[in-house]
Each structure stands twice: as C-alpha cells, then as structure tokens.
XYZ file of C-alpha atoms in Angstrom:
106
model
C 1.342 90.205 -22.296
C 4.800 91.284 -20.980
C 5.854 88.573 -18.530
C 8.963 90.844 -17.222
C 6.682 91.908 -14.218
C 5.898 88.446 -13.267
C 8.229 87.040 -10.472
C 9.864 87.716 -7.301
C 13.698 87.854 -6.132
C 14.577 88.229 -2.525
C 14.314 86.784 0.880
C 12.187 83.766 1.522
C 11.638 80.577 3.898
C 11.459 76.818 2.950
C 9.374 74.797 5.107
C 9.632 71.127 4.860
C 10.703 67.965 7.264
C 9.885 69.994 10.400
C 12.424 72.939 9.446
C 11.902 76.538 8.600
C 15.063 77.407 6.317
C 15.938 80.781 5.662
C 16.961 81.366 2.015
C 16.997 83.643 -1.106
C 15.259 82.975 -4.425
C 14.549 83.948 -7.890
C 11.053 83.027 -9.102
C 9.118 83.303 -12.212
C 5.831 82.255 -13.650
C 3.391 81.831 -16.457
C -0.251 80.914 -17.200
C -0.800 77.663 -19.136
C -3.446 78.258 -21.412
C -3.895 74.468 -22.039
C -4.534 73.123 -18.716
C -5.694 76.954 -17.235
C -3.209 76.800 -14.605
C -0.595 78.839 -13.374
C 3.100 77.385 -13.282
C 5.481 78.779 -10.932
C 9.184 78.046 -10.773
C 12.853 79.255 -9.826
C 16.045 78.570 -8.167
C 16.993 78.837 -4.422
C 20.625 80.022 -3.789
C 22.573 77.319 -2.660
C 22.421 76.637 1.378
C 24.614 73.986 2.730
C 21.543 72.922 5.283
C 19.065 72.919 2.505
C 21.669 70.716 0.310
C 21.692 68.032 3.433
C 17.718 67.926 3.217
C 17.473 67.282 -0.195
C 20.488 65.863 -1.758
C 20.337 64.743 -4.963
C 16.366 63.683 -4.821
C 13.216 65.591 -4.699
C 11.493 67.074 -1.837
C 7.706 68.350 -1.332
C 7.992 71.815 0.413
C 6.081 75.116 1.110
C 7.765 78.292 -0.086
C 7.021 81.597 1.846
C 7.937 84.988 0.799
C 6.736 88.401 2.198
C 3.555 87.969 -0.431
C 2.429 84.810 0.536
C 3.449 80.973 0.347
C 2.692 77.983 -1.573
C 3.105 74.455 -1.768
C 6.116 73.308 -4.538
C 8.526 70.629 -5.128
C 12.314 71.129 -4.706
C 14.900 69.197 -6.752
C 17.467 69.278 -9.573
C 20.279 71.399 -8.144
C 22.349 72.985 -10.636
C 26.281 73.158 -10.964
C 26.129 75.958 -7.919
C 24.148 73.755 -5.794
C 21.059 75.984 -6.380
C 18.118 73.598 -6.124
C 15.094 74.218 -8.805
C 11.739 74.325 -7.059
C 8.159 74.747 -9.088
C 4.583 74.786 -8.312
C 1.379 74.872 -9.765
C -1.549 77.229 -9.046
C -1.287 80.328 -6.665
C 2.408 81.456 -6.649
C 4.042 82.939 -3.638
C 4.568 86.368 -5.094
C 2.151 88.822 -6.793
C 0.775 88.223 -10.069
C -1.092 90.588 -12.467
C -4.750 89.611 -12.797
C -5.734 91.640 -15.818
C -4.688 91.374 -19.427
C -3.935 94.579 -21.036
C -6.251 94.386 -24.446
C -4.633 97.181 -25.993
C -1.142 95.417 -26.086
C -0.347 93.639 -29.351
C -0.218 90.180 -29.736
C 3.079 88.126 -28.984
C-alpha cells in the first residue's frame, strides 16, 4: 500500500483550554496492524500563542481541519518551535478505506 496519499497539509484549528487557534499543520498516519488502530501524527507550524499555551509540556487538544476533527496530544516542540501532535483513531483527514490487492507487497 502506498502511504504517500495518507495525510493533510494546510489550515486547521487547535481547540484547547477554551481557545480556538488558527494554525497550519502537516499530518500523516498509518494503520498499526498489531493493535488494529490508526495512528496519526504531524507538526503544527510555529505559533507564539500556541507556544504560550503548551510551553515545554503536553496538552490535550482537538485538531479541526476542513475534513473533520480529532482528539490529540500536543507536545515535543522541535528547534523551530513546531509542536508535534499525535492521536489514535479516526484522523482529521481522509484516509483510503480500501486496500489495493493488486499492488505488490512492501
């Protein structure tokens, strides 16, 4: 299966602590066959208001894109102050629901 089609890059909103912050995100994900769950993750572009909210810790939040919303956890800022976001279950972007059986195995 080609995983390059899974993901989303674009505008989103982070909803946490009673705030709704407009942000830009880059997201991807994969199906984990060991536990049968979809895991999604990505980075949120640097934002001073978000940095003030999360700091160096972790924060549970809802990520909303034009495709839907999903609960996730923010944390682990990189050197450019882009926060990692990750979640388990239905992601806030479309995911192919069928497997192409004609494709050669990885």
